[in-house]
Tab-separated table of C-alpha atoms in Angstrom:
chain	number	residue	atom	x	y	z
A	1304	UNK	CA	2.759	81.351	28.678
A	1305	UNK	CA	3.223	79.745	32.015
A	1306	UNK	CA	2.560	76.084	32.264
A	1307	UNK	CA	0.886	75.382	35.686
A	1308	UNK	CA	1.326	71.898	37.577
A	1309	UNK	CA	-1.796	69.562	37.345
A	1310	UNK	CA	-2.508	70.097	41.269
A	1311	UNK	CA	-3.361	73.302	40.453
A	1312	UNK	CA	-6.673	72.498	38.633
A	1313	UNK	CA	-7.837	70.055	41.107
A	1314	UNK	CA	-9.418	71.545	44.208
A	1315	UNK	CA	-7.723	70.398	47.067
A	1316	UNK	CA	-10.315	68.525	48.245
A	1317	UNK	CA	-10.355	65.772	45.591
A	1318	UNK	CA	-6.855	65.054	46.166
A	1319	UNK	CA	-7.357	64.454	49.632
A	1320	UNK	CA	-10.220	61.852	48.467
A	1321	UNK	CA	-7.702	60.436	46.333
A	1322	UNK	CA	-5.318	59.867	48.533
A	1323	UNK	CA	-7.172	58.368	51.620
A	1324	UNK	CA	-8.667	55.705	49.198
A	1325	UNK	CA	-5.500	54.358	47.630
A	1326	UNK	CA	-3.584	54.647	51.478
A	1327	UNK	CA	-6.922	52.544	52.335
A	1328	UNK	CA	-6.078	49.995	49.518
A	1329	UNK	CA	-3.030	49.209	49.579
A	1330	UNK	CA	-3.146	48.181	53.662
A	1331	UNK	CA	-6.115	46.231	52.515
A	1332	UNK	CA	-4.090	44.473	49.972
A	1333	UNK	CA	-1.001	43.609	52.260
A	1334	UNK	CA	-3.431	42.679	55.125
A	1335	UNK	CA	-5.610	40.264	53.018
A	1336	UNK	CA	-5.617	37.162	50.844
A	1337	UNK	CA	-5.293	39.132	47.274
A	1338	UNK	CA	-2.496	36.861	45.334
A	1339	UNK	CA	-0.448	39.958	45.139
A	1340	UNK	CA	-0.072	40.041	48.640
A	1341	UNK	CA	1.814	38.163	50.821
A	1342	UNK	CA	3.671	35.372	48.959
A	1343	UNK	CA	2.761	32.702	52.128
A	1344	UNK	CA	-0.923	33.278	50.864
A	1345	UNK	CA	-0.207	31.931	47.430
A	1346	UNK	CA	-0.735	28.019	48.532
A	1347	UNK	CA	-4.331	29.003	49.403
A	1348	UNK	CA	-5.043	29.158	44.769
A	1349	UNK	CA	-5.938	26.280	43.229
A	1350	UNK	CA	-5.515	24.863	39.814
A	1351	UNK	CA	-7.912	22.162	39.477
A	1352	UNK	CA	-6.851	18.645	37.493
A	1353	UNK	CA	-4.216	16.424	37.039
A	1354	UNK	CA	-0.948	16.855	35.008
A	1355	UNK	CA	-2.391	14.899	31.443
A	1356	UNK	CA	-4.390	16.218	28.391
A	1357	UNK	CA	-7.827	15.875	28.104
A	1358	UNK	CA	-6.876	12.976	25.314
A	1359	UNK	CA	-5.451	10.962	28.046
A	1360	UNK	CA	-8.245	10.965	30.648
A	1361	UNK	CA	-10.830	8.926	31.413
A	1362	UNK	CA	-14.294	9.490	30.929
A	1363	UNK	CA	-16.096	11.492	34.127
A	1364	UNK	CA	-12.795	13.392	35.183
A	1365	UNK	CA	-13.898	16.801	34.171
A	1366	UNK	CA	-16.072	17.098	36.914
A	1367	UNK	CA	-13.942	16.021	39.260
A	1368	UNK	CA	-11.511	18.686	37.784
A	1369	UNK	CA	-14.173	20.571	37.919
A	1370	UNK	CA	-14.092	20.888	41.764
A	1371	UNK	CA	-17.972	19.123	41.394
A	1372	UNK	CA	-17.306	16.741	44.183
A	1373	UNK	CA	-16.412	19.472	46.554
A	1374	UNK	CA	-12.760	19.116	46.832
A	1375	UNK	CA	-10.138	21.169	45.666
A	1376	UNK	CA	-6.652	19.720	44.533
A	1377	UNK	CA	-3.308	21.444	43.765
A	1378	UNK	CA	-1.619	21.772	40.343
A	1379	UNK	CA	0.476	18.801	39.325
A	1380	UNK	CA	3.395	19.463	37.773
A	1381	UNK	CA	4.966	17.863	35.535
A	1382	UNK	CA	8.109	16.903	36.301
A	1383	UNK	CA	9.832	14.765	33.523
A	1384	UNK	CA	13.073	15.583	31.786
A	1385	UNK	CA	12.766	16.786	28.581
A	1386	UNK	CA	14.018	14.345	25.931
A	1387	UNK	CA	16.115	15.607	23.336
A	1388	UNK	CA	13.871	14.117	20.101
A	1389	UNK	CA	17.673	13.566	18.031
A	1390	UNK	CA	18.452	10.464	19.776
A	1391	UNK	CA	14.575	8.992	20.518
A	1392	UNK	CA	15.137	5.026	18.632
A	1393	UNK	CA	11.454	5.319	17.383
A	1394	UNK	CA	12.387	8.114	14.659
A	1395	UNK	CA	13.669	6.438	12.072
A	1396	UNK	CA	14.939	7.627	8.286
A	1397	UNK	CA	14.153	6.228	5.592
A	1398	UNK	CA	15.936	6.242	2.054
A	1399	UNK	CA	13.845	5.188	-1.015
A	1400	UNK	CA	15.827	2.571	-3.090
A	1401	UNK	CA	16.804	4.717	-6.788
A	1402	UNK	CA	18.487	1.557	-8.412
A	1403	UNK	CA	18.038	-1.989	-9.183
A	1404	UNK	CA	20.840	-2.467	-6.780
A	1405	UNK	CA	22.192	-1.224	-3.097
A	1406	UNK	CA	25.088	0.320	-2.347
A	1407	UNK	CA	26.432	-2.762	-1.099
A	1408	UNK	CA	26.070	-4.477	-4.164
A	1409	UNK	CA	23.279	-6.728	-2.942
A	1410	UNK	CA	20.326	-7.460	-5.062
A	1411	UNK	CA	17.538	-5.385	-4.797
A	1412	UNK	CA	14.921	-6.159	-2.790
A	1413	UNK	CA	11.499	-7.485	-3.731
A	1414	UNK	CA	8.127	-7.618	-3.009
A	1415	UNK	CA	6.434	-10.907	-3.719
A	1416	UNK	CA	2.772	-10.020	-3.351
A	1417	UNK	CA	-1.170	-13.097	-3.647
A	1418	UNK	CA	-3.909	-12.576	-2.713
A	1419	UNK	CA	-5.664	-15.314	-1.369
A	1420	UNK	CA	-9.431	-15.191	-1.739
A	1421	UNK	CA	-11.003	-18.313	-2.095
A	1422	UNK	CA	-10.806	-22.114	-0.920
A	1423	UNK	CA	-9.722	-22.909	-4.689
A	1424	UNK	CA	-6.828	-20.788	-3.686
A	1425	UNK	CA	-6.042	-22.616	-1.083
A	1426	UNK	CA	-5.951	-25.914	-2.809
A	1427	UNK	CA	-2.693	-24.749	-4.347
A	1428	UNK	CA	-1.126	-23.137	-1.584
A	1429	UNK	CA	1.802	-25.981	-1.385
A	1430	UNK	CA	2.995	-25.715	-4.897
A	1431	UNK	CA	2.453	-22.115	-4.794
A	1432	UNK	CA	5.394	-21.779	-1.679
A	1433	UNK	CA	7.387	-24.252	-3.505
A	1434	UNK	CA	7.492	-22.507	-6.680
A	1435	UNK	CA	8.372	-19.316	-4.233
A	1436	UNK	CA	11.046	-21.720	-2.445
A	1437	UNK	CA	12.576	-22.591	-5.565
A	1438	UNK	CA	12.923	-19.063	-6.924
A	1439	UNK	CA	16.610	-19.117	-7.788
A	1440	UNK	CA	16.604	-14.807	-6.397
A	1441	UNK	CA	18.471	-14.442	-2.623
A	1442	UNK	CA	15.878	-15.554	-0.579
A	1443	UNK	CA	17.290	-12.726	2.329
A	1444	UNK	CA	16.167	-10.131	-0.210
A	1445	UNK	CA	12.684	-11.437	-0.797
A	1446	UNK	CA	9.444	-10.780	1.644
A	1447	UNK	CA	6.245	-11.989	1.023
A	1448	UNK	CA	2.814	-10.555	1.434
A	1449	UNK	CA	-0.370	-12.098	1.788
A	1450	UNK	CA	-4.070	-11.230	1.419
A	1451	UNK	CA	-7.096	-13.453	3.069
A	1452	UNK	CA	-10.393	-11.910	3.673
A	1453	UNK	CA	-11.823	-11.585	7.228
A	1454	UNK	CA	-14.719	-12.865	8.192
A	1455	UNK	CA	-16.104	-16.321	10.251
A	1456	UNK	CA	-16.814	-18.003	6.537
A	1457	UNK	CA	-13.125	-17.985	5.635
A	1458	UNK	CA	-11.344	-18.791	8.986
A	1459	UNK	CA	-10.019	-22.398	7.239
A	1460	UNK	CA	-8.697	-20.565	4.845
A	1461	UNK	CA	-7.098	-18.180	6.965
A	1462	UNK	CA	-5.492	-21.010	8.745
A	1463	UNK	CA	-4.421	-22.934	5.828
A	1464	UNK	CA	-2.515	-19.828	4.732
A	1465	UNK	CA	-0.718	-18.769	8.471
A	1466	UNK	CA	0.001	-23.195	8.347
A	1467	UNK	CA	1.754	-23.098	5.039
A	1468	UNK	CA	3.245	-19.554	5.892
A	1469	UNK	CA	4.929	-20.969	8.891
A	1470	UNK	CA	6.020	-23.949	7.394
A	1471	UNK	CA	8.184	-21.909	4.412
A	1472	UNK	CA	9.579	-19.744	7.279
A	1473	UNK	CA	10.910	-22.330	9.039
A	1474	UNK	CA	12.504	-23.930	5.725
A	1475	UNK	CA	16.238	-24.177	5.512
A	1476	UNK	CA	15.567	-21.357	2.879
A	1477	UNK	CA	13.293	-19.230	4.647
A	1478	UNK	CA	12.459	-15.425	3.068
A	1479	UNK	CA	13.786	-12.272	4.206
A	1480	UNK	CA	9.955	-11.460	6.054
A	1481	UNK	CA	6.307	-13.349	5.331
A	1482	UNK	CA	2.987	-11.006	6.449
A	1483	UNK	CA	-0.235	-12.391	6.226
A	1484	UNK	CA	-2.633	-9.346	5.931
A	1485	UNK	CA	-6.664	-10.211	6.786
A	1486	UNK	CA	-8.720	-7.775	5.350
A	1487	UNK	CA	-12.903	-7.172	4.887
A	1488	UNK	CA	-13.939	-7.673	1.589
A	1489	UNK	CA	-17.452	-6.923	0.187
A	1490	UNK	CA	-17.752	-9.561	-2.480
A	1491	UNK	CA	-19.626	-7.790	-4.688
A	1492	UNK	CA	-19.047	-6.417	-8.054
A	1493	UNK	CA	-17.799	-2.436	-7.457
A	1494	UNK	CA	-19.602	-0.304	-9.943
A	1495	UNK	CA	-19.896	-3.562	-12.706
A	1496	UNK	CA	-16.426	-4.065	-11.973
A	1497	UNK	CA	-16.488	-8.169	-12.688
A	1498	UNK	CA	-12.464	-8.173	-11.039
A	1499	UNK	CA	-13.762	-4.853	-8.205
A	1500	UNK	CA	-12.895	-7.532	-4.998
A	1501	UNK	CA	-9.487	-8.665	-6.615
A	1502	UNK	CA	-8.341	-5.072	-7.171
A	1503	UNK	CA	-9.605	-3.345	-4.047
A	1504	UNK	CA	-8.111	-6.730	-2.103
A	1505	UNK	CA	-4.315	-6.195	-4.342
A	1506	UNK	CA	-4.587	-2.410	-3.460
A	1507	UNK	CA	-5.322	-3.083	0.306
A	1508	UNK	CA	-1.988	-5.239	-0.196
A	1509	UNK	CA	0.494	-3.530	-1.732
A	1510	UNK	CA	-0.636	-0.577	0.185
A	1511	UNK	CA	-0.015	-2.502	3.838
A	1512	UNK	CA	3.225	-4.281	2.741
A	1513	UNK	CA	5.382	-1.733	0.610
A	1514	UNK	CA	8.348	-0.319	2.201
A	1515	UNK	CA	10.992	2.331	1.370
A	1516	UNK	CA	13.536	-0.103	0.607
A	1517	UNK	CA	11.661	-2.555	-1.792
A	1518	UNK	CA	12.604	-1.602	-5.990
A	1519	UNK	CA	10.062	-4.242	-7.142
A	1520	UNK	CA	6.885	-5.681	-6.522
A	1521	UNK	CA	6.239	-9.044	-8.165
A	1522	UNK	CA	2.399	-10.483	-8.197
A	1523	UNK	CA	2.533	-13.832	-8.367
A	1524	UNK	CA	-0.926	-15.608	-8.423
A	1525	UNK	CA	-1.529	-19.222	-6.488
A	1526	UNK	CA	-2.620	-20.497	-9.695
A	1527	UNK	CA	0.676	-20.178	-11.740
A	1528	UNK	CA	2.074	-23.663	-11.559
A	1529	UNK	CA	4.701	-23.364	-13.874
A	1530	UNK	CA	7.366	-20.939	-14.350
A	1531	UNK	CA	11.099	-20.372	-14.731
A	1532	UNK	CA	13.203	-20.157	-11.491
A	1533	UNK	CA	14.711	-17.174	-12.899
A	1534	UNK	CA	11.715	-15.128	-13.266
A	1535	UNK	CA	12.431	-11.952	-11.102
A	1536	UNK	CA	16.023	-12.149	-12.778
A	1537	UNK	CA	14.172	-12.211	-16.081
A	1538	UNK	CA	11.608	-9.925	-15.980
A	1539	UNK	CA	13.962	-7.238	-13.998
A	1540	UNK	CA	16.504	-7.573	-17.460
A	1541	UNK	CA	13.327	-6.163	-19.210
A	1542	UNK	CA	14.026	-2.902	-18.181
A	1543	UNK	CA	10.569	-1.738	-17.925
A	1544	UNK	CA	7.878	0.061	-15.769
A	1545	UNK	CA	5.953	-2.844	-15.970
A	1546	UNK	CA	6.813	-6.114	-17.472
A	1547	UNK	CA	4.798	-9.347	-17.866
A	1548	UNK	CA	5.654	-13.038	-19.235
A	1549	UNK	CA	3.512	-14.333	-21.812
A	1550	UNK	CA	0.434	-16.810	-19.696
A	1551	UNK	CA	-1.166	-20.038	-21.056
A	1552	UNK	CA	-3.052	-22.281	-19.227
A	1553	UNK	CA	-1.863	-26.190	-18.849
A	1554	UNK	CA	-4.662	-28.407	-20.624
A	1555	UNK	CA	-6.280	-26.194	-22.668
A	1556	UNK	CA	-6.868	-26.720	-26.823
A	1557	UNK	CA	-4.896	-24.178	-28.652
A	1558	UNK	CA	-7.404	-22.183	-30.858
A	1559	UNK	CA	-6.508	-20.436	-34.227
A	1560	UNK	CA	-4.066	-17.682	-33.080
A	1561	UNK	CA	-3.159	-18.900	-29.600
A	1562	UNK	CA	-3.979	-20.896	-26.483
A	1563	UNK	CA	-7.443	-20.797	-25.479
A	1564	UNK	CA	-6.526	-20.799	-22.076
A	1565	UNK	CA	-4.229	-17.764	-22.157
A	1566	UNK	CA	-4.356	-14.842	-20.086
A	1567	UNK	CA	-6.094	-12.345	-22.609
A	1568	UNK	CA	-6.224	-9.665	-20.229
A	1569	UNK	CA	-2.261	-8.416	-21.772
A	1570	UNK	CA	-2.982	-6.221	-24.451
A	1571	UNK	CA	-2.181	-3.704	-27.285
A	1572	UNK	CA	-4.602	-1.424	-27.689
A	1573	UNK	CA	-5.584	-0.515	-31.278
A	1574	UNK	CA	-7.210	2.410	-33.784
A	1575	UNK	CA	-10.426	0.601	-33.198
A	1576	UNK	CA	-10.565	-0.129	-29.801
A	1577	UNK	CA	-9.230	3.715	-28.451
A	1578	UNK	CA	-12.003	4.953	-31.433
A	1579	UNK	CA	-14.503	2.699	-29.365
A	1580	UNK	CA	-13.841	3.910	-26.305
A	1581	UNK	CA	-14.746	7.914	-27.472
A	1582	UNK	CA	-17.976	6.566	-28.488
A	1583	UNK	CA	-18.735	4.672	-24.966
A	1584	UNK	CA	-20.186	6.125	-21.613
A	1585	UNK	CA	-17.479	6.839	-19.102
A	1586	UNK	CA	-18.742	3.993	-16.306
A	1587	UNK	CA	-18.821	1.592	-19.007
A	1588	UNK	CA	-16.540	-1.218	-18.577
A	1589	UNK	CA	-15.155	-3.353	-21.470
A	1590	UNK	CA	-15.297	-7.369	-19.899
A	1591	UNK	CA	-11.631	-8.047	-19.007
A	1592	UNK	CA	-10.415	-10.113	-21.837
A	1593	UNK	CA	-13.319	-10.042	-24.090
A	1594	UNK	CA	-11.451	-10.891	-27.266
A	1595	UNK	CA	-14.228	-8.957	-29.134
A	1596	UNK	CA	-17.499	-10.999	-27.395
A	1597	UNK	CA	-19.209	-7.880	-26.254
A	1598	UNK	CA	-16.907	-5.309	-28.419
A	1599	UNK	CA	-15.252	-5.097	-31.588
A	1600	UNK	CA	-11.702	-3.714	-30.488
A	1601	UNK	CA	-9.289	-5.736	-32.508
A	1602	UNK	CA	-6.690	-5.797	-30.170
A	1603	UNK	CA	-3.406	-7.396	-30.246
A	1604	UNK	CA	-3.353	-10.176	-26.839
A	1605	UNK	CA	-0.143	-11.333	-25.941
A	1606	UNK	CA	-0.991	-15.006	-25.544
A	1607	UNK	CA	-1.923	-15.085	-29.165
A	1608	UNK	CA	1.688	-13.752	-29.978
A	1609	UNK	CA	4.272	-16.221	-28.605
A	1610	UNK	CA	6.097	-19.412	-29.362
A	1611	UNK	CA	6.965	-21.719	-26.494
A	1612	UNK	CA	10.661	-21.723	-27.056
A	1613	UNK	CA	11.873	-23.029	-23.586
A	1614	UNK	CA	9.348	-26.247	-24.327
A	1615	UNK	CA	10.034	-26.680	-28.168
A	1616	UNK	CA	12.354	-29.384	-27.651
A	1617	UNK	CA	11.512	-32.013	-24.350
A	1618	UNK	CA	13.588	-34.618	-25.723
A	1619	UNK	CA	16.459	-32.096	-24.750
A	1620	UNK	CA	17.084	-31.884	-20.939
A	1621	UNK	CA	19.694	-28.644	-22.046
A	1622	UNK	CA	17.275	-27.444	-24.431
A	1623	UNK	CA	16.763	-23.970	-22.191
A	1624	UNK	CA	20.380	-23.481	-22.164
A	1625	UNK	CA	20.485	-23.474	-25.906
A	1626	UNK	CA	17.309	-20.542	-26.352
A	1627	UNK	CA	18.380	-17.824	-28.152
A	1628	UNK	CA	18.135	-15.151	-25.742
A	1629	UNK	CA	17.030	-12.737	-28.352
A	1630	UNK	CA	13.845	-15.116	-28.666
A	1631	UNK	CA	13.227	-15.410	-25.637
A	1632	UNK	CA	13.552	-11.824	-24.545
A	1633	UNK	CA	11.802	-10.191	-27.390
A	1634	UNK	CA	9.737	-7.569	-26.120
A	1635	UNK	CA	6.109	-6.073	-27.031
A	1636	UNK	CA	4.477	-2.792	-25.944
A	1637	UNK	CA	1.227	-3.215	-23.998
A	1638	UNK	CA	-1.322	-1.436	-22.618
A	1639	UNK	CA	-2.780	-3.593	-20.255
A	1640	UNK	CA	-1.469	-6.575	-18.003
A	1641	UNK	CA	-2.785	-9.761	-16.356
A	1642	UNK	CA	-1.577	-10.852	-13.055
A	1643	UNK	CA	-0.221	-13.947	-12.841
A	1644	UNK	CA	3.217	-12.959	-13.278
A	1645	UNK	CA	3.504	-9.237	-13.306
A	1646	UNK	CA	6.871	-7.264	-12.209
A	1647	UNK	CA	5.857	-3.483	-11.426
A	1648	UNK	CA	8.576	-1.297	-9.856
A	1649	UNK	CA	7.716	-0.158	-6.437
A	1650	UNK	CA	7.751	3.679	-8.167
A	1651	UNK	CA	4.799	2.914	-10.126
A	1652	UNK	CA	2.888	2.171	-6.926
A	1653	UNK	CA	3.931	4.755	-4.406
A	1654	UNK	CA	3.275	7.087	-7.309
A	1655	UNK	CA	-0.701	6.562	-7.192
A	1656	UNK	CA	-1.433	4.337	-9.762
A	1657	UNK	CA	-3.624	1.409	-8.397
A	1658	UNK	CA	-6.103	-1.314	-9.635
A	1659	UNK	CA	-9.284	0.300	-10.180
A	1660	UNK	CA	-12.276	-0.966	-8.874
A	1661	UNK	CA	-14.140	1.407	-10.962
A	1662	UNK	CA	-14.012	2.612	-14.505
A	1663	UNK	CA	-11.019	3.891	-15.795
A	1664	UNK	CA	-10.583	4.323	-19.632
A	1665	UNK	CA	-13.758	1.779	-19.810
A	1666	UNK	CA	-11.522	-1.012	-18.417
A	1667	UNK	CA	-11.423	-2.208	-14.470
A	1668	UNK	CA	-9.078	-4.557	-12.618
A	1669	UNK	CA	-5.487	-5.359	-13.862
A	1670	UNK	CA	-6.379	-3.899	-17.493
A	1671	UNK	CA	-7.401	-0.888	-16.187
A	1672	UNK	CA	-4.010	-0.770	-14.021
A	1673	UNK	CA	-2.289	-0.998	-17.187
A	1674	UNK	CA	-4.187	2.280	-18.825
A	1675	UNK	CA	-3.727	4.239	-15.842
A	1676	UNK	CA	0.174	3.335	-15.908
A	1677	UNK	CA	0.329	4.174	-19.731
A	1678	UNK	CA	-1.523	7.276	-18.998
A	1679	UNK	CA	0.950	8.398	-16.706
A	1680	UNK	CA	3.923	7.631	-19.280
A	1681	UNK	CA	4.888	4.568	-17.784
A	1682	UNK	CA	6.725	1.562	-19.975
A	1683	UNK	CA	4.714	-1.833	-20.007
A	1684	UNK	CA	6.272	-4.618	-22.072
A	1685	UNK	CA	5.319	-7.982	-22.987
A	1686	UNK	CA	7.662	-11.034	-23.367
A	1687	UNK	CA	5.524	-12.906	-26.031
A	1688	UNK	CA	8.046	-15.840	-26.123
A	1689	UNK	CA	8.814	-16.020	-22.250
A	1690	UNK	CA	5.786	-18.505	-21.180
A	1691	UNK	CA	5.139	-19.046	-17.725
A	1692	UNK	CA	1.793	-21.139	-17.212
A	1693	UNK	CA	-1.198	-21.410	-15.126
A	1694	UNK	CA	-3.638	-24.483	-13.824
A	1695	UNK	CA	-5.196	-26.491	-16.691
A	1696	UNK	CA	-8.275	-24.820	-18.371
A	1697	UNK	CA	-11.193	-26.762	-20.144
A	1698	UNK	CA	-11.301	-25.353	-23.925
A	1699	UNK	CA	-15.080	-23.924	-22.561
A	1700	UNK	CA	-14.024	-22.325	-19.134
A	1701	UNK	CA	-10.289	-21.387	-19.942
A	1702	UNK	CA	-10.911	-17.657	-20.871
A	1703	UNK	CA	-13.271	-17.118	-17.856
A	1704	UNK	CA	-10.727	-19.058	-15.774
A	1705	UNK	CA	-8.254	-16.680	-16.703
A	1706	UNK	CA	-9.759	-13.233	-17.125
């Protein structure tokens, strides 16, 4: 079968059609201002705007881009030099620390974290940088981070603190960095939470001051007036998670079992308390340190445990150099910590576990930072023998002073 061309089918007289109207076009199109004409005609197209996002412009530009006040304006391009993002200073790498030590054999550096929160605070801010000051640990690997509320009420105390942090920094023994952080604070109690300010304020902290490099973060309340100078040495040769000195309270009448001023919110938690806690409503929280007031848990409190070793003797001026260490360093499992000495690694923060302002485990606060750190299989010790000691307590007030 013989293929015919196309021209063939088409009468004749559609091809001239055809043909007249694209010769027409195409003169049209070199003689006229189409962009595919001539290229001298291109100037004569218009991209309205300047060369910046949208992000970087000012309010009442997009009419203007627009065209709405009757003008149009050319394209401008930009014309910077691409930077090679390599060597830009302002990306920086970061390491996280994996031992108690650097590379360069330097001690590893710490975190010293207060909150500041009240004009009682303030009171002992002096003592409280000189106890920092005479921490025998390399200044150079110490900084310091501070909490103060915001607000008009508390602007004395927020310049009592930034007074007495200047005047440490510009100690002959100033630390390695000192950051006062102000932060709004509802003063109320969070979901029954009696401690809900103190652990949203220490979360706020630790989350605005912890770097990559830091291996510990030591909370060290204004209130502890007494304490060893070696206490970051001491509490990092625990070799825990989480490790805590045993807290009394200066002036307070020992009661059967222990100080009544001691910090009762470092705990072992027993059969009867963990078989309470099935039996309670989740948002129920168990008063921090309630040494079986409101419930009958029967747990074991650190302060109830220790003997003051380092002070048995103060007729002996050596007597701490003579301690058995063994004594001293004795160690107890615990389930939940107080604050005013507490050594956490940085790990257990950057991991997620936190103070909770809200029930966890029916306990809030520092006690509930302790469950959620045993829940995640972290190690929390005690030192029932290592006492470390806070302001002095009336036998009435001491375990609301401290909890």
């Amino acid at each position: 079968m013989k293929l015919l061309a196309y021209k063939d089918h088409v009468p004749r007289w559609v091809l001239v059609v055809v043909g007249v109207f694209t010769t027409t076009f195409l003169f049209l199109a070199a003689t006229s201002n189409l962009p595919f004409g001539s290229s001298t005609n291109l100037h004569k197209f218009y991209c309205h705007g300047r060369a910046m996002t949208p992000q970087d412009a000012a309010s009442g530009l997009y009419a203007t881009w627009a065209g709405g006040d009757g003008k149009q304006r050319k394209k401008e391009f930009n014309t910077h030099v691409a930077v090679d993002v390599s060597e830009v200073e302002s990306i920086q790498h970061f390491e996280f620390a994996a031992d108690d030590n650097n590379s360069d054999g330097d001690e590893a550096r710490v975190l010293a974290l207060t909150p500041v929160l009240n004009e009682a605070d303030v009171k002992g801010l002096p003592e409280y940088f000189k106890r920092l000051g005479d921490l025998h640990y390399s200044h150079d690997r110490i900084d310091i981070g501070i909490l103060v509320p915001a607000g008009e009420q508390y602007s004395s105390l927020r310049k009592a603190v930034r007074a007495a942090a200047d005047a440490v920094q510009e100690s002959k023994r100033p630390f390695r960095s000192l950051r006062v952080v102000t932060k709004s604070l509802d003063g109320s109690d969070s979901n029954g939470c009696r401690d809900g300010e103190d652990a949203k304020a220490r979360n706020y902290l630790v989350a605005a001051t912890l770097l990559p490099s830091h291996v510990y973060v030591l909370w060290h309340d204004v209130n502890l007036v007494d304490a060893p100078a070696t206490l970051i040495e001491d509490l990092i040769r625990a070799n825990a998670d989480i490790a805590t000195p045993n807290t009394w309270a200066k002036g307070a009448t020992a009661a059967a079992g222990g100080p009544e001023g001691g910090d009762y919110r470092a705990w072992t938690e027993s059969p009867a308390g963990s078989k309470l806690a099935l039996g309670l409503p989740k948002d129920t929280i168990i008063p921090a340190g309630d040494r079986g007031r409101t419930y009958e848990t029967d747990r074991t409190y650190l302060a109830v445990q220790g003997q003051n070793v380092l002070d048995a003797d103060k007729a002996n001026p050596d007597n701490d150099k003579n301690v058995d260490e063994e004594v001293l360093f004795a160690q107890v499992p615990l389930d939940a910590v107080g604050t005013a000495a507490l050594l956490v690694r940085a790990d257990v923060h950057r991991t997620g576990i936190v103070f909770p302002w809200f029930s966890f485990e029916n306990q809030c606060g520092s006690e509930g930072f302790g469950k959620m750190a045993r829940r995640a299989g972290y190690k929390i010790v005690g030192l029932p023998n290592y006492i470390v000691w806070t302001g002095t307590a009336t036998t009435d007030s001491a375990a609301d002073k401290t909890e």
